[in-house]
Short mmCIF file of C-alpha atoms and ligand atoms in Angstrom, two decimals:
data_model
loop_
_atom_site.label_atom_id
_atom_site.label_comp_id
_atom_site.label_asym_id
_atom_site.label_seq_id
_atom_site.Cartn_x
_atom_site.Cartn_y
_atom_site.Cartn_z
CA UNK A 1 -20.97 -10.38 0.51
CA UNK A 2 -20.14 -7.87 3.27
CA UNK A 3 -19.83 -4.32 1.95
CA UNK A 4 -19.60 -0.79 3.29
CA UNK A 5 -19.53 2.44 1.35
CA UNK A 6 -18.29 5.84 2.57
CA UNK A 7 -19.19 5.09 6.18
CA UNK A 8 -18.92 8.03 8.53
CA UNK A 9 -19.77 7.91 12.22
CA UNK A 10 -19.28 10.69 14.75
CA UNK A 11 -19.64 10.66 18.51
CA UNK A 12 -19.95 14.36 19.25
CA UNK A 13 -16.69 15.95 18.05
CA UNK A 14 -14.95 12.60 17.62
CA UNK A 15 -14.92 11.12 14.10
CA UNK A 16 -15.03 7.39 14.86
CA UNK A 17 -15.30 6.33 11.18
CA UNK A 18 -14.17 8.55 8.36
CA UNK A 19 -15.42 7.50 4.90
CA UNK A 20 -14.75 3.78 5.23
CA UNK A 21 -15.17 1.48 2.18
CA UNK A 22 -14.94 -2.25 2.63
CA UNK A 23 -15.68 -5.46 0.70
CA UNK A 24 -15.48 -9.05 1.87
CA UNK A 25 -16.16 -11.68 -0.81
CA UNK A 26 -17.27 -15.31 -0.32
CA UNK A 27 -14.35 -17.50 0.74
CA UNK A 28 -12.35 -14.63 2.21
CA UNK A 29 -11.26 -14.21 5.81
CA UNK A 30 -10.93 -10.47 6.25
CA UNK A 31 -8.98 -9.29 9.31
CA UNK A 32 -10.17 -5.91 10.54
CA UNK A 33 -7.13 -4.79 12.45
CA UNK A 34 -6.38 -1.70 14.46
CA UNK A 35 -5.33 -0.49 17.90
CA UNK A 36 -7.75 0.16 20.76
CA UNK A 37 -10.12 2.96 19.84
CA UNK A 38 -9.46 2.68 16.07
CA UNK A 39 -13.16 2.21 15.33
CA UNK A 40 -13.43 -1.57 14.84
CA UNK A 41 -16.43 -2.08 17.10
CA UNK A 42 -18.11 0.99 15.64
CA UNK A 43 -17.66 -0.41 12.12
CA UNK A 44 -18.98 -3.80 13.21
CA UNK A 45 -21.99 -2.17 14.83
CA UNK A 46 -22.79 -0.45 11.54
CA UNK A 47 -22.31 -3.66 9.52
CA UNK A 48 -24.68 -5.50 11.82
CA UNK A 49 -27.35 -2.79 11.68
CA UNK A 50 -26.93 -1.83 15.36
CA UNK A 51 -25.71 1.69 14.68
CA UNK A 52 -26.97 4.15 12.08
CA UNK A 53 -24.07 5.96 10.36
CA UNK A 54 -24.11 9.67 9.74
CA UNK A 55 -23.26 9.02 6.09
CA UNK A 56 -22.80 5.99 3.84
CA UNK A 57 -24.27 2.52 4.19
CA UNK A 58 -23.62 -1.19 4.50
CA UNK A 59 -24.99 -4.32 2.85
CA UNK A 60 -24.91 -8.03 3.62
CA UNK A 61 -25.44 -10.26 0.58
CA UNK A 62 -26.56 -7.16 -1.31
CA UNK A 63 -29.26 -6.26 1.26
CA UNK A 64 -29.09 -2.91 3.01
CA UNK A 65 -28.59 -3.54 6.74
CA UNK A 66 -31.06 -0.79 7.67
CA UNK A 67 -33.64 -0.64 4.88
CA UNK A 68 -33.72 -4.42 4.25
CA UNK A 69 -32.90 -5.42 7.78
CA UNK A 70 -34.65 -8.82 7.84
CA UNK A 71 -33.03 -10.08 4.61
CA UNK A 72 -29.64 -8.76 5.67
CA UNK A 73 -29.88 -10.39 9.12
CA UNK A 74 -30.90 -13.74 7.67
CA UNK A 75 -27.57 -13.82 5.81
CA UNK A 76 -25.47 -12.65 8.72
CA UNK A 77 -23.90 -14.51 11.63
CA UNK A 78 -22.79 -11.95 14.22
CA UNK A 79 -20.62 -12.87 17.17
CA UNK A 80 -20.33 -9.96 19.62
CA UNK A 81 -17.36 -9.49 21.92
CA UNK A 82 -19.54 -9.95 24.99
CA UNK A 83 -21.11 -13.35 25.65
CA UNK A 84 -23.75 -12.45 28.24
CA UNK A 85 -24.79 -14.44 31.28
CA UNK A 86 -26.75 -17.61 30.73
CA UNK A 87 -25.53 -19.63 33.68
CA UNK A 88 -28.76 -21.54 34.24
CA UNK A 89 -28.86 -22.93 30.69
CA UNK A 90 -27.20 -26.00 29.23
CA UNK A 91 -25.37 -25.73 25.92
CA UNK A 92 -28.31 -27.32 24.08
CA UNK A 93 -30.88 -25.07 25.83
CA UNK A 94 -28.79 -22.02 24.97
CA UNK A 95 -28.74 -22.91 21.28
CA UNK A 96 -32.45 -23.76 21.41
CA UNK A 97 -33.18 -20.30 22.81
CA UNK A 98 -31.23 -18.49 20.11
CA UNK A 99 -32.58 -20.75 17.35
CA UNK A 100 -36.13 -19.93 18.41
CA UNK A 101 -35.30 -16.22 18.56
CA UNK A 102 -34.18 -16.62 14.94
CA UNK A 103 -37.51 -18.21 13.96
CA UNK A 104 -36.31 -21.82 13.88
CA UNK A 105 -38.38 -24.59 15.48
CA UNK A 106 -39.08 -28.34 15.62
CA UNK A 107 -36.93 -30.91 13.80
CA UNK A 108 -35.33 -28.16 11.70
CA UNK A 109 -33.96 -26.52 14.84
CA UNK A 110 -32.90 -29.85 16.41
CA UNK A 111 -30.96 -30.68 13.23
CA UNK A 112 -29.38 -27.23 13.06
CA UNK A 113 -28.24 -27.54 16.70
CA UNK A 114 -26.62 -30.94 16.05
CA UNK A 115 -24.84 -29.58 12.96
CA UNK A 116 -23.66 -26.44 14.74
CA UNK A 117 -22.35 -28.44 17.72
CA UNK A 118 -20.47 -30.76 15.37
CA UNK A 119 -19.00 -27.81 13.44
CA UNK A 120 -17.59 -26.20 16.60
CA UNK A 121 -16.62 -29.55 18.15
CA UNK A 122 -18.85 -29.25 21.20
CA UNK A 123 -21.08 -32.31 20.76
CA UNK A 124 -19.83 -33.92 23.95
CA UNK A 125 -20.71 -30.79 25.96
CA UNK A 126 -24.32 -30.37 24.92
CA UNK A 127 -25.74 -31.16 28.38
CA UNK A 128 -23.13 -29.11 30.24
CA UNK A 129 -24.15 -25.85 31.90
CA UNK A 130 -22.95 -22.88 29.87
CA UNK A 131 -21.08 -21.35 32.82
CA UNK A 132 -19.09 -24.58 33.26
CA UNK A 133 -17.43 -24.13 29.86
CA UNK A 134 -13.87 -22.88 29.44
CA UNK A 135 -13.30 -19.55 27.68
CA UNK A 136 -12.39 -21.37 24.45
CA UNK A 137 -15.52 -23.51 24.58
CA UNK A 138 -17.66 -20.45 25.36
CA UNK A 139 -16.31 -18.74 22.25
CA UNK A 140 -17.04 -21.83 20.17
CA UNK A 141 -20.56 -21.93 21.59
CA UNK A 142 -21.02 -18.26 20.66
CA UNK A 143 -19.92 -19.19 17.14
CA UNK A 144 -22.30 -22.18 17.09
CA UNK A 145 -25.14 -19.79 17.86
CA UNK A 146 -24.33 -17.81 14.69
CA UNK A 147 -24.27 -21.01 12.60
CA UNK A 148 -27.83 -22.10 13.38
CA UNK A 149 -29.50 -20.20 10.54
CA UNK A 150 -26.71 -21.07 8.07
CA UNK A 151 -25.69 -17.51 7.18
CA UNK A 152 -23.44 -16.61 4.23
CA UNK A 153 -21.50 -13.91 6.08
CA UNK A 154 -19.89 -13.87 9.52
CA UNK A 155 -18.86 -10.85 11.53
CA UNK A 156 -16.85 -11.67 14.65
CA UNK A 157 -15.82 -8.99 17.14
CA UNK A 158 -12.48 -9.90 18.78
CA UNK A 159 -13.35 -13.61 19.05
CA UNK A 160 -9.84 -14.56 20.18
CA UNK A 161 -9.65 -12.24 23.17
CA UNK A 162 -8.81 -14.20 26.28
CA UNK A 163 -8.10 -17.42 24.39
CA UNK A 164 -4.95 -19.42 24.97
CA UNK A 165 -2.97 -20.37 21.83
CA UNK A 166 -4.46 -23.87 21.59
CA UNK A 167 -8.04 -22.58 21.84
CA UNK A 168 -7.29 -19.89 19.29
CA UNK A 169 -5.82 -22.39 16.84
CA UNK A 170 -8.95 -24.50 17.21
CA UNK A 171 -11.19 -21.48 16.54
CA UNK A 172 -9.08 -20.50 13.53
CA UNK A 173 -9.47 -24.04 12.15
CA UNK A 174 -13.22 -23.73 12.36
CA UNK A 175 -13.17 -20.33 10.65
CA UNK A 176 -10.97 -21.68 7.86
CA UNK A 177 -13.53 -24.44 7.36
CA UNK A 178 -16.29 -21.84 7.02
CA UNK A 179 -14.30 -19.88 4.41
CA UNK A 180 -13.59 -23.09 2.49
CA UNK A 181 -17.34 -23.62 2.30
CA UNK A 182 -17.63 -20.22 0.59
CA UNK A 183 -18.64 -18.13 3.60
CA UNK A 184 -17.38 -14.55 3.93
CA UNK A 185 -15.74 -13.99 7.31
CA UNK A 186 -14.83 -10.63 8.86
CA UNK A 187 -12.92 -10.83 12.12
CA UNK A 188 -11.60 -7.97 14.23
CA UNK A 189 -8.53 -7.88 16.42
CA UNK A 190 -6.06 -5.42 17.88
CA UNK A 191 -3.37 -8.10 18.07
CA UNK A 192 -1.73 -8.31 14.67
CA UNK A 193 0.30 -11.40 15.41
CA UNK A 194 -2.75 -13.54 16.05
CA UNK A 195 -4.08 -12.77 12.56
CA UNK A 196 -0.97 -14.10 10.79
CA UNK A 197 -1.70 -17.35 9.04
CA UNK A 198 -5.47 -16.89 9.27
CA UNK A 199 -6.51 -13.94 7.16
CA UNK A 200 -6.61 -13.83 3.38
CA UNK A 201 -7.42 -10.11 3.37
CA UNK A 202 -6.73 -7.25 5.72
CA UNK A 203 -8.28 -3.92 6.62
CA UNK A 204 -5.96 -1.71 8.67
CA UNK A 205 -7.98 0.78 10.63
CA UNK A 206 -6.52 3.69 12.54
CA UNK A 207 -8.42 6.62 14.03
CA UNK A 208 -11.46 5.82 11.92
CA UNK A 209 -9.64 5.62 8.60
CA UNK A 210 -8.93 2.49 6.62
CA UNK A 211 -5.22 2.82 5.78
CA UNK A 212 -5.22 -0.34 3.71
CA UNK A 213 -7.87 -2.76 2.52
CA UNK A 214 -6.96 -5.69 0.29
CA UNK A 215 -5.08 -8.99 0.07
CA UNK A 216 -2.78 -9.89 2.95
CA UNK A 217 0.08 -10.81 0.61
CA UNK A 218 -0.06 -7.48 -1.23
CA UNK A 219 0.14 -5.60 2.05
CA UNK A 220 3.03 -7.48 3.58
CA UNK A 221 5.04 -7.50 0.34
CA UNK A 222 4.64 -3.80 -0.50
CA UNK A 223 7.95 -2.14 0.27
CA UNK A 224 8.62 -4.90 2.74
CA UNK A 225 11.94 -5.87 4.11
CA UNK A 226 12.85 -9.20 5.50
CA UNK A 227 14.61 -9.56 8.81
CA UNK A 228 17.02 -12.47 8.53
CA UNK A 229 18.90 -14.04 11.38
CA UNK A 230 22.25 -15.72 10.96
CA UNK A 231 24.36 -17.63 13.38
CA UNK A 232 27.96 -18.46 12.38
CA UNK A 233 28.61 -22.14 12.80
CA UNK A 234 31.91 -23.71 13.81
CA UNK A 235 35.24 -22.01 14.53
CA UNK A 236 34.89 -18.82 12.53
CA UNK A 237 37.22 -15.87 13.17
CA UNK A 238 34.81 -13.14 14.37
CA UNK A 239 36.32 -10.46 12.14
CA UNK A 240 35.25 -12.33 9.01
CA UNK A 241 31.63 -12.33 10.12
CA UNK A 242 31.63 -8.86 11.64
CA UNK A 243 32.98 -7.16 8.50
CA UNK A 244 30.55 -8.84 6.15
CA UNK A 245 27.46 -8.44 8.23
CA UNK A 246 28.02 -4.87 9.40
CA UNK A 247 28.50 -4.00 5.72
CA UNK A 248 24.89 -5.17 5.25
CA UNK A 249 23.67 -3.18 8.27
CA UNK A 250 23.67 -6.27 10.44
CA UNK A 251 23.83 -6.12 14.21
CA UNK A 252 24.47 -8.61 16.94
CA UNK A 253 21.28 -9.47 18.83
CA UNK A 254 19.85 -12.03 21.17
CA UNK A 255 21.07 -13.01 24.61
CA UNK A 256 24.41 -14.49 25.69
CA UNK A 257 24.36 -18.16 24.79
CA UNK A 258 21.73 -17.49 22.15
CA UNK A 259 23.27 -14.63 20.19
CA UNK A 260 22.74 -14.19 16.48
CA UNK A 261 23.24 -11.64 13.77
CA UNK A 262 20.21 -9.82 12.48
CA UNK A 263 20.18 -8.25 9.03
CA UNK A 264 17.41 -6.30 7.35
CA UNK A 265 17.29 -7.12 3.62
CA UNK A 266 14.92 -6.43 0.75
CA UNK A 267 12.12 -9.00 0.93
CA UNK A 268 13.26 -11.09 -2.00
CA UNK A 269 15.05 -14.39 -2.15
CA UNK A 270 17.88 -13.09 -4.35
CA UNK A 271 19.07 -10.61 -1.72
CA UNK A 272 19.09 -13.30 0.95
CA UNK A 273 20.83 -15.80 -1.36
CA UNK A 274 23.52 -13.21 -2.24
CA UNK A 275 24.37 -12.62 1.40
CA UNK A 276 24.44 -16.32 2.24
CA UNK A 277 26.66 -16.82 -0.82
CA UNK A 278 29.13 -14.18 0.38
CA UNK A 279 29.23 -15.65 3.87
CA UNK A 280 29.86 -19.16 2.57
CA UNK A 281 32.52 -17.90 0.12
CA UNK A 282 34.28 -16.27 3.10
CA UNK A 283 34.33 -19.63 4.81
CA UNK A 284 31.55 -18.83 7.26
CA UNK A 285 29.05 -21.61 7.80
CA UNK A 286 25.66 -20.20 8.76
CA UNK A 287 22.56 -21.51 10.38
CA UNK A 288 19.25 -19.66 10.33
CA UNK A 289 17.64 -19.48 13.76
CA UNK A 290 13.84 -19.34 13.71
CA UNK A 291 12.24 -15.91 13.51
CA UNK A 292 8.78 -15.13 14.80
CA UNK A 293 6.12 -14.36 12.18
CA UNK A 294 5.57 -10.64 12.40
CA UNK A 295 4.98 -9.53 8.83
CA UNK A 296 1.59 -7.99 9.51
CA UNK A 297 2.83 -6.05 12.51
CA UNK A 298 5.73 -4.64 10.50
CA UNK A 299 3.48 -3.68 7.57
CA UNK A 300 1.21 -1.86 10.03
CA UNK A 301 4.14 -0.04 11.61
CA UNK A 302 5.40 1.01 8.18
CA UNK A 303 1.99 2.35 7.18
CA UNK A 304 1.30 4.22 10.39
CA UNK A 305 4.84 5.48 10.80
CA UNK A 306 4.91 4.18 14.36
CA UNK A 307 8.16 3.25 15.98
CA UNK A 308 8.69 -0.48 16.30
CA UNK A 309 10.39 -0.19 19.69
P1 ATP B 401 -11.16 -1.54 21.06
O1 ATP B 401 -10.09 -2.35 20.38
O2 ATP B 401 -10.64 -0.87 22.29
O3 ATP B 401 -12.44 -2.28 21.27
P2 ATP B 401 -12.25 -0.19 18.74
O4 ATP B 401 -11.29 -0.18 17.59
O5 ATP B 401 -13.31 -1.21 18.71
O6 ATP B 401 -11.45 -0.26 20.10
P3 ATP B 401 -14.39 1.73 19.01
O7 ATP B 401 -14.97 1.07 20.22
O8 ATP B 401 -15.14 1.59 17.74
O9 ATP B 401 -12.87 1.28 18.79
O10 ATP B 401 -14.19 3.28 19.36
C1 ATP B 401 -13.74 4.22 18.40
C2 ATP B 401 -13.67 5.57 19.07
O11 ATP B 401 -15.00 6.03 19.35
C3 ATP B 401 -12.95 5.58 20.41
O12 ATP B 401 -12.24 6.78 20.53
C4 ATP B 401 -14.07 5.51 21.43
O13 ATP B 401 -13.69 6.13 22.64
C5 ATP B 401 -15.18 6.26 20.74
N1 ATP B 401 -16.53 5.77 21.10
C6 ATP B 401 -16.99 4.51 20.92
N2 ATP B 401 -18.27 4.40 21.30
C7 ATP B 401 -18.64 5.62 21.75
C8 ATP B 401 -19.85 6.17 22.29
N3 ATP B 401 -20.94 5.43 22.43
N4 ATP B 401 -19.84 7.48 22.65
C9 ATP B 401 -18.75 8.24 22.50
N5 ATP B 401 -17.58 7.80 22.00
C10 ATP B 401 -17.51 6.50 21.62
#
């Protein structure tokens, strides 16, 4: 639904995109992830027809974004990273304006506005001035604007920037709903953690090159290790724990009062079960303190060779 082939973009000497290929199918949420300056916005500008690449091309729903611009645009919902200033408009007037700019009018537009407001959960705010909305509501309004013409593909440039966790979770819920209805969603971010649990597919971009493009699970499982945390429970002689865990490369971490052992194991259940089995056999009861979800970040670090510290 969203596709790019051999995209190359240069700004003077700088190669901002270097032969990028990309495919996002209906029902997928594709996270375009990379650090500041990786080329995410440049790629999005090409996908949305705003920037002409030096080589290669992009299509939306099979339509070339430059040569078949009108057909491609009709199928695309684009949410830029900058909202603009519309402080004199109410939410409904704002959507009316963008609907009309997209060629919608009359009862068709009124119906589309109602549907879009319901989809982003902003019905109660329709008579509010746009500049009275919170950041989270503003982002949802920007998404509502892209829903008006019922596109098949969505391209969202850093939609979560500046959102608190609750607002982000709400936006993610809405995006999941779109994917469940068969829409293709591409979303960019430089914060890997916020993509965990949302994306079905990932494109890892660094210095204009796509280091990985494919299913999330394949990426995080490839050569992955699992960081497991143990905390001895009860009156356990320290030497019993220390010997066993240092043998597995474990180290004591955490803060006084909340210390735990951290061990890096192969990412498979058998390795974890074997270690737990040995601990229990040695008379060490263990609990497993919660560990933050950071699989995507670790896969990125492994691919780029960056230091985790
Ligand atoms: P960020 O997360 O900071 O938004 P990004 O991944 O979106 O970064 P881009 O904005 O696409 O990255 O920039 C990619 C590279 O191209 C950067 O080195 C940037 O400085 C450079 N660049 C972007 N736009 C231009 C431009 N109009 N002229 C010259 N260089 C540019």
